[in-house]
Coordinates of C-alpha atoms in Angstrom, one line a residue:
X93 CA -11.6 -14.8 -8.8
X94 CA -13.4 -17.2 -11.0
X95 CA -17.0 -16.0 -11.7
X96 CA -16.3 -12.5 -10.4
X97 CA -18.2 -11.2 -13.4
X98 CA -21.4 -12.8 -12.0
X99 CA -21.1 -11.0 -8.7
X100 CA -19.2 -7.8 -9.1
X101 CA -20.0 -4.4 -10.7
X102 CA -19.6 -0.8 -9.6
X103 CA -19.3 -1.1 -5.8
X104 CA -19.5 1.4 -3.0
X105 CA -15.8 2.2 -3.1
X106 CA -13.7 4.9 -4.6
X107 CA -14.0 3.6 -8.2
X108 CA -17.5 5.0 -8.3
X109 CA -16.1 8.5 -8.0
X110 CA -13.2 7.8 -10.4
X111 CA -15.3 6.4 -13.3
X112 CA -17.0 9.7 -14.3
X113 CA -13.5 11.2 -14.8
X114 CA -13.0 8.7 -17.6
X115 CA -15.4 10.6 -19.8
X116 CA -13.8 13.9 -18.9
X117 CA -10.6 12.6 -20.3
X118 CA -12.1 10.8 -23.3
X119 CA -14.4 13.6 -24.3
X120 CA -12.4 16.7 -23.3
X121 CA -8.8 15.4 -22.8
X122 CA -8.9 16.9 -19.3
X123 CA -7.6 15.3 -16.1
X124 CA -8.3 15.8 -12.5
X125 CA -4.7 15.8 -11.1
X126 CA -5.8 15.9 -7.5
X127 CA -6.9 12.3 -7.4
X128 CA -4.7 9.6 -9.0
X129 CA -4.8 10.8 -12.6
X130 CA -2.9 7.7 -13.8
X131 CA -5.8 5.5 -12.5
X132 CA -8.1 7.6 -14.6
X133 CA -5.9 7.0 -17.6
X134 CA -5.9 3.3 -16.8
X135 CA -9.7 3.1 -16.7
X136 CA -9.9 5.3 -19.8
X137 CA -7.7 2.9 -21.8
X138 CA -9.8 -0.1 -20.7
X139 CA -13.0 1.8 -21.5
X140 CA -11.7 2.7 -25.0
X141 CA -11.0 -1.0 -25.7
X142 CA -14.2 -2.4 -24.3
X143 CA -16.7 0.4 -24.7
X144 CA -18.5 -1.2 -21.8
X145 CA -18.5 0.1 -18.2
X146 CA -19.2 -3.3 -16.7
X147 CA -16.4 -5.1 -18.4
X148 CA -14.0 -2.2 -17.9
X149 CA -14.5 -2.5 -14.1
X150 CA -14.2 -6.3 -14.1
X151 CA -11.0 -6.3 -16.2
X152 CA -9.6 -3.5 -14.0
X153 CA -10.2 -5.6 -10.9
X154 CA -8.8 -8.7 -12.4
X155 CA -5.7 -7.1 -14.0
X156 CA -4.8 -5.0 -11.0
X157 CA -5.0 -8.1 -8.6
X158 CA -3.0 -10.3 -11.0
X159 CA -0.3 -7.6 -11.6
X160 CA 0.0 -7.1 -7.8
X161 CA 0.4 -10.8 -7.2
X162 CA 3.0 -11.3 -9.9
X163 CA 4.9 -8.2 -8.6
X164 CA 4.9 -9.6 -5.1
X165 CA 6.2 -13.0 -6.3
X166 CA 9.0 -11.2 -8.2
X167 CA 9.8 -9.0 -5.3
X168 CA 9.9 -11.8 -2.7
X169 CA 12.2 -13.8 -5.0
X170 CA 14.6 -10.9 -4.8
X171 CA 14.4 -10.5 -1.0
X172 CA 13.9 -14.1 0.2
X173 CA 14.9 -17.6 -0.7
X174 CA 12.8 -18.8 -3.6
X175 CA 11.0 -21.5 -1.8
X176 CA 9.7 -19.0 0.8
X177 CA 8.8 -16.5 -1.9
X178 CA 6.3 -19.0 -3.3
X179 CA 4.7 -19.4 0.1
X180 CA 4.4 -15.6 0.6
X181 CA 3.0 -15.0 -2.9
X182 CA 0.4 -17.7 -2.5
X183 CA -0.5 -16.3 0.9
X184 CA -1.1 -12.9 -0.7
X185 CA -3.1 -14.3 -3.6
X186 CA -5.5 -16.3 -1.5
X187 CA -6.7 -13.4 0.7
X188 CA -10.0 -11.9 -0.5
X189 CA -9.2 -8.7 1.4
X190 CA -6.6 -8.1 -1.3
X191 CA -8.2 -9.2 -4.6
X192 CA -11.8 -8.4 -3.5
X193 CA -10.9 -4.9 -2.2
X194 CA -13.7 -2.3 -2.6
X195 CA -11.0 0.4 -3.1
X196 CA -9.3 -0.9 -6.3
X197 CA -7.6 2.4 -6.7
X198 CA -5.6 1.8 -3.5
X199 CA -4.4 -1.6 -4.9
X200 CA -3.6 0.0 -8.2
X201 CA -1.6 2.7 -6.5
X202 CA 0.3 0.0 -4.5
X203 CA 1.6 -1.4 -7.9
X204 CA 4.0 1.6 -8.1
X205 CA 5.8 1.1 -4.8
X206 CA 5.9 -2.6 -5.5
X207 CA 7.7 -1.9 -8.8
X208 CA 10.0 0.5 -7.0
X209 CA 10.9 -2.1 -4.3
X210 CA 11.6 -4.6 -7.1
X211 CA 13.9 -2.2 -8.9
X212 CA 15.7 -1.5 -5.6
X213 CA 16.1 -5.2 -4.8
X214 CA 17.3 -6.0 -8.3
X215 CA 19.8 -3.1 -8.5
X216 CA 20.6 -2.3 -4.9
X217 CA 24.3 -1.5 -5.5
X218 CA 23.9 0.3 -8.8
X219 CA 23.7 4.1 -9.1
X220 CA 21.2 3.6 -12.0
X221 CA 19.0 1.6 -9.7
X222 CA 19.0 4.5 -7.1
X223 CA 18.2 6.9 -9.9
X224 CA 15.2 4.8 -11.1
X225 CA 14.0 4.5 -7.5
X226 CA 14.0 8.3 -7.0
X227 CA 12.2 8.8 -10.4
X228 CA 9.7 6.2 -9.4
X229 CA 8.9 7.9 -6.1
X230 CA 8.5 11.2 -7.9
X231 CA 6.2 9.6 -10.5
X232 CA 4.1 7.9 -7.8
X233 CA 3.8 11.2 -5.9
X234 CA 2.8 13.1 -9.0
X235 CA 0.4 10.7 -10.7
X236 CA -0.8 8.1 -8.2
X237 CA -0.5 9.1 -4.5
X238 CA 0.7 12.6 -3.5
X239 CA 1.9 11.5 0.0
X240 CA 4.9 9.8 -1.7
X241 CA 6.4 13.3 -2.1
X242 CA 7.5 12.9 1.5
X243 CA 9.4 9.7 0.7
X244 CA 10.9 11.3 -2.4
X245 CA 12.3 14.2 -0.3
X246 CA 13.7 11.9 2.4
X247 CA 15.2 9.4 0.0
X248 CA 16.7 12.2 -2.1
X249 CA 18.6 13.5 0.9
X250 CA 19.6 10.0 2.0
X251 CA 20.8 9.0 -1.5
X252 CA 22.7 12.2 -2.0
X253 CA 24.4 11.7 1.4
X254 CA 25.3 8.1 0.5
X255 CA 26.7 9.0 -2.9
X256 CA 28.7 11.9 -1.4
X257 CA 30.2 9.4 1.1
X258 CA 31.2 7.1 -1.8
X259 CA 32.8 10.1 -3.5
X260 CA 34.9 10.9 -0.4
X261 CA 35.9 7.3 0.0
X262 CA 37.0 6.8 -3.7
X263 CA 37.2 10.0 -5.7
X264 CA 38.9 8.2 -8.6
X265 CA 35.8 6.0 -9.2
X266 CA 33.5 9.0 -9.4
X267 CA 32.0 9.6 -12.9
X268 CA 30.0 12.8 -13.3
X269 CA 28.6 11.5 -16.6
X270 CA 27.3 8.3 -15.1
X271 CA 25.6 10.3 -12.2
X272 CA 24.0 12.6 -14.7
X273 CA 22.6 9.7 -16.7
X274 CA 21.6 7.7 -13.6
X275 CA 19.7 10.6 -11.9
X276 CA 19.2 13.3 -14.4
X277 CA 17.6 11.4 -17.3
X278 CA 14.9 9.4 -15.3
X279 CA 14.0 12.4 -13.2
X280 CA 13.8 14.7 -16.3
X281 CA 11.6 12.1 -18.0
X282 CA 9.2 12.0 -15.0
X283 CA 9.1 15.8 -14.7
X284 CA 8.3 16.1 -18.4
X285 CA 5.6 13.5 -18.1
X286 CA 4.0 15.2 -15.1
X287 CA 4.4 18.6 -16.8
X288 CA 2.7 17.5 -20.0
X289 CA -0.2 16.0 -18.1
X290 CA -0.5 19.1 -16.0
X291 CA -1.3 21.1 -19.1
X292 CA -4.5 19.0 -19.4
X293 CA -5.6 19.6 -15.8
X294 CA -9.1 20.6 -15.1
X295 CA -7.9 23.0 -12.4
X296 CA -5.0 25.3 -11.6
X297 CA -2.6 24.7 -8.7
X298 CA -4.9 26.6 -6.2
X299 CA -7.9 24.5 -7.3
X300 CA -6.0 21.2 -7.0
X301 CA -4.8 22.2 -3.5
X302 CA -8.3 23.2 -2.4
X303 CA -9.8 20.0 -3.7
X304 CA -7.2 17.9 -1.9
X305 CA -7.9 19.7 1.3
X306 CA -11.6 19.3 0.9
X307 CA -11.3 15.6 0.0
X308 CA -9.0 14.7 2.9
X309 CA -11.1 16.7 5.3
X310 CA -14.1 14.8 4.2
X311 CA -12.3 11.4 4.6
X312 CA -11.1 12.4 8.1
X313 CA -14.7 13.6 9.0
X314 CA -16.1 10.2 8.0
X315 CA -13.5 8.3 9.9
X316 CA -14.0 10.5 13.0
X317 CA -17.8 9.8 12.9
X318 CA -17.3 6.1 12.5
X319 CA -14.8 6.0 15.4
X320 CA -17.2 7.9 17.7
X321 CA -20.1 5.5 16.8
X322 CA -17.8 2.6 17.6
X323 CA -17.0 4.2 20.9
X324 CA -20.7 3.9 21.7
X325 CA -21.7 7.6 21.2
X326 CA -24.8 8.7 19.5
X327 CA -24.6 11.5 16.9
X328 CA -26.6 14.6 17.9
X329 CA -29.8 15.2 15.9
X330 CA -29.1 18.8 15.1
X331 CA -25.3 18.6 14.4
X332 CA -22.5 16.2 13.6
X333 CA -19.8 14.9 15.9
X334 CA -17.3 17.3 14.2
X335 CA -19.6 20.3 14.8
X336 CA -20.1 19.2 18.4
X337 CA -16.4 18.7 19.1
X338 CA -14.7 21.2 16.8
X339 CA -17.4 23.7 15.8
X340 CA -17.2 22.9 12.0
X341 CA -18.3 20.3 9.6
X342 CA -14.9 19.5 8.0
X343 CA -11.5 19.5 9.7
X344 CA -7.8 18.9 9.1
X345 CA -5.6 17.1 11.6
X346 CA -3.6 20.2 12.5
X347 CA -6.7 22.3 12.9
X348 CA -8.4 19.5 15.0
X349 CA -5.4 19.4 17.4
X350 CA -5.5 23.2 17.9
X351 CA -9.3 23.4 18.4
X352 CA -9.8 20.3 20.6
X353 CA -6.7 18.3 21.2
X354 CA -8.4 16.0 23.8
X355 CA -11.1 14.9 21.3
X356 CA -8.6 14.4 18.4
X357 CA -6.1 12.5 20.6
X358 CA -9.0 10.2 21.6
X359 CA -9.6 9.6 17.9
X360 CA -5.9 8.8 17.3
X361 CA -5.8 6.5 20.3
X362 CA -8.9 4.6 19.0
X363 CA -7.1 4.1 15.7
X364 CA -4.0 2.8 17.4
X365 CA -6.1 0.2 19.3
X366 CA -7.7 -0.8 15.9
X367 CA -4.3 -1.6 14.4
X368 CA -4.0 -5.2 15.7
X369 CA -7.5 -6.0 14.2
X370 CA -6.5 -4.2 11.0
X371 CA -3.3 -6.3 10.7
X372 CA -5.3 -9.5 11.4
X373 CA -7.8 -8.6 8.7
X374 CA -5.1 -7.7 6.2
X375 CA -3.1 -10.9 6.9
X376 CA -5.9 -13.5 7.3
X377 CA -9.2 -11.9 6.1
X378 CA -10.5 -12.2 9.7
X379 CA -10.2 -10.0 12.8
X380 CA -10.7 -10.8 16.5
X381 CA -11.3 -7.4 18.1
X382 CA -14.6 -6.1 19.2
X383 CA -14.8 -3.5 16.4
X384 CA -14.3 -3.8 12.6
X385 CA -11.3 -1.7 11.6
X386 CA -12.5 -1.6 7.9
X387 CA -15.1 0.7 6.4
X388 CA -16.7 -2.4 4.7
X389 CA -18.2 -5.5 6.3
X390 CA -15.6 -7.9 7.5
X391 CA -15.5 -11.4 9.0
X392 CA -14.9 -11.9 12.7
X393 CA -13.2 -15.0 14.2
X394 CA -11.2 -15.5 17.4
X395 CA -9.0 -18.0 15.5
X396 CA -7.4 -15.1 13.7
X397 CA -5.2 -14.7 16.7
X398 CA -3.3 -17.9 15.7
X399 CA -1.8 -16.8 12.4
X400 CA -1.4 -13.3 13.8
X401 CA 0.8 -14.6 16.7
X402 CA 2.8 -16.7 14.2
X403 CA 3.3 -13.5 12.1
X404 CA 4.5 -11.6 15.1
X405 CA 6.9 -14.4 16.1
X406 CA 8.4 -14.9 12.7
X407 CA 8.7 -11.1 12.1
X408 CA 10.4 -10.6 15.5
X409 CA 12.9 -13.5 14.8
X410 CA 13.7 -11.9 11.4
X411 CA 14.3 -8.5 12.9
X412 CA 16.6 -9.8 15.5
X413 CA 18.5 -12.3 13.4
X414 CA 18.9 -10.5 10.1
X415 CA 18.9 -6.8 11.1
X416 CA 19.6 -6.0 14.7
X417 CA 22.3 -8.5 15.5
X418 CA 24.3 -7.8 12.2
X419 CA 24.0 -4.1 12.9
X420 CA 25.3 -4.5 16.5
X421 CA 28.2 -6.6 15.1
X422 CA 28.8 -4.1 12.3
X423 CA 28.2 -6.8 9.7
X424 CA 26.7 -6.0 6.3
X425 CA 22.9 -6.5 6.0
X426 CA 21.7 -8.2 2.9
X427 CA 19.4 -6.1 0.6
X428 CA 19.5 -3.2 3.1
X429 CA 18.4 -0.6 0.5
X430 CA 15.1 -2.3 -0.5
X431 CA 14.3 -3.3 3.1
X432 CA 14.8 0.3 4.3
X433 CA 12.7 1.5 1.4
X434 CA 9.9 -0.9 2.3
X435 CA 10.1 0.1 5.9
X436 CA 9.9 3.8 5.2
X437 CA 6.8 3.2 3.0
X438 CA 5.2 1.0 5.6
X439 CA 5.8 3.7 8.3
X440 CA 4.3 6.3 6.0
X441 CA 1.0 4.5 5.4
X442 CA 0.9 3.4 9.1
X443 CA 1.2 7.1 10.2
X444 CA -1.6 8.1 7.8
X445 CA -3.8 5.2 9.1
X446 CA -3.3 6.3 12.7
X447 CA -4.4 9.9 11.8
X448 CA -7.4 8.7 9.8
X449 CA -8.4 5.0 10.2
X450 CA -6.4 1.8 9.7
X451 CA -8.4 0.1 7.0
X452 CA -6.5 -2.8 5.2
X453 CA -7.1 -1.3 1.8
X454 CA -5.1 1.8 2.8
X455 CA -2.3 -0.3 4.3
X456 CA -1.3 -2.6 1.5
X457 CA 2.3 -1.4 1.6
X458 CA 2.4 -2.1 5.3
X459 CA 0.9 -5.6 5.1
X460 CA 3.3 -6.5 2.2
X461 CA 6.3 -5.4 4.4
X462 CA 5.0 -7.6 7.2
X463 CA 4.5 -10.5 4.9
X464 CA 8.1 -10.2 3.6
X465 CA 9.4 -9.9 7.1
X466 CA 7.4 -13.0 8.1
X467 CA 8.9 -14.9 5.1
X468 CA 12.4 -14.0 6.2
X469 CA 11.7 -15.2 9.7
X470 CA 10.2 -18.5 8.4
X471 CA 13.4 -19.1 6.4
X472 CA 15.5 -18.5 9.5
X473 CA 13.4 -20.8 11.7
X474 CA 13.3 -23.6 9.0
X475 CA 17.1 -23.3 8.6
X476 CA 17.6 -23.4 12.3
X477 CA 15.4 -26.5 12.6
X478 CA 17.2 -28.1 9.6
X479 CA 14.1 -28.6 7.5
X480 CA 14.6 -25.9 4.9
X481 CA 16.0 -28.4 2.3
X482 CA 12.9 -30.6 2.4
X483 CA 10.5 -27.6 2.2
X484 CA 12.4 -26.2 -0.8
X485 CA 11.3 -29.3 -2.8
X486 CA 7.6 -28.9 -2.5
X487 CA 6.9 -25.3 -1.6
X488 CA 6.5 -24.0 -5.3
X489 CA 4.2 -26.9 -6.1
X490 CA 2.3 -26.3 -2.8
X491 CA 1.9 -22.6 -3.6
X492 CA 0.4 -23.3 -7.0
X493 CA -1.9 -26.0 -5.8
X494 CA -3.2 -23.8 -3.0
X495 CA -4.2 -21.2 -5.6
X496 CA -5.8 -23.8 -7.9
X497 CA -7.6 -26.0 -5.3
X498 CA -8.9 -23.5 -2.8
X499 CA -12.7 -23.2 -3.3
X500 CA -14.0 -20.4 -5.5
X501 CA -14.6 -17.3 -3.5
X502 CA -17.4 -16.0 -5.7
X503 CA -20.3 -18.3 -5.1
X504 CA -23.9 -18.4 -3.8
X505 CA -22.7 -17.3 -0.3
X506 CA -20.8 -14.3 -1.5
X507 CA -22.0 -10.9 -0.2

């Protein structure tokens, strides 16, 4: 990211809509709770320190990318052998699709699940770890990305069922006080934080709900239009694709299915066909398909199939060796809690991408899960081949040298 300050400023991503909210907070102490209020607070803090919009945005881009990379290294060291963790972290750090994202708010929001995964991997057998995971999911849903309320509800049920089974297995080991401290205190702190910030909201609940519906309808509308253009259709002069197919200018997924299920299922099928290209773009910064899955210009190369096939192979090996076979043999699975947590998050963002559009910036959690799975498969293959010991020696050094020696991304050819 060296020389980023010579090439970057306010870009046509979501930051351009978030930055004006900084002054609403600094001047009036009011927050828009509908759209990642914690990102607004983050930008406001930087703006208060620099007093300069340009440097606020540059520091924001740098700090978010660096924090994400460090968190990924820390997480991978909990899930994988350390020598593989260095390889995966360097892989993440070298991809411009990550650090050069036009939607910095998406990468910022991904910091919260990354921290949650790290907590889960560090304290997978502790009731306090499970309490912090639930509190983290609720905090993420309330202040960063509202869709995490789905994960919070699902994991609340799963963790209650798990703890109840532990209670039935060994009632003598049950301590009501420890459970109150583990779950009650973190959740209470998060609820109080969200409650205090909600008193500074620019809108009431009805207004927040209406703004969310409008915003997501607009996002879906833009994705639907782009998909139809990529399908080779020409937008009518007098009306939009949505008006032509659904009779209205904005739409929700449920409403679209009820009004014209055939047209909306075509849209979903197109998104599904874009997923391989989106994964290639997220994992190698290039895609091989005929259509760009991102809403920003992206690089095309048929060679992207090579790393993509390696990723699929290593991931399949990891799934079979470390998860499916142990489950069939009723053997314990290492780090099952964080892996399941990552899988549920990956499926959540993948489901949203299928409904809207599978851009890499909206699928960070999915690509991180695939990278971790690839690292696990790499370790299994290296171990099987008997070369893991030699790789352990140089992989940390190789990871650092890759980051230091790869040519600067921001140069005269940067667009």
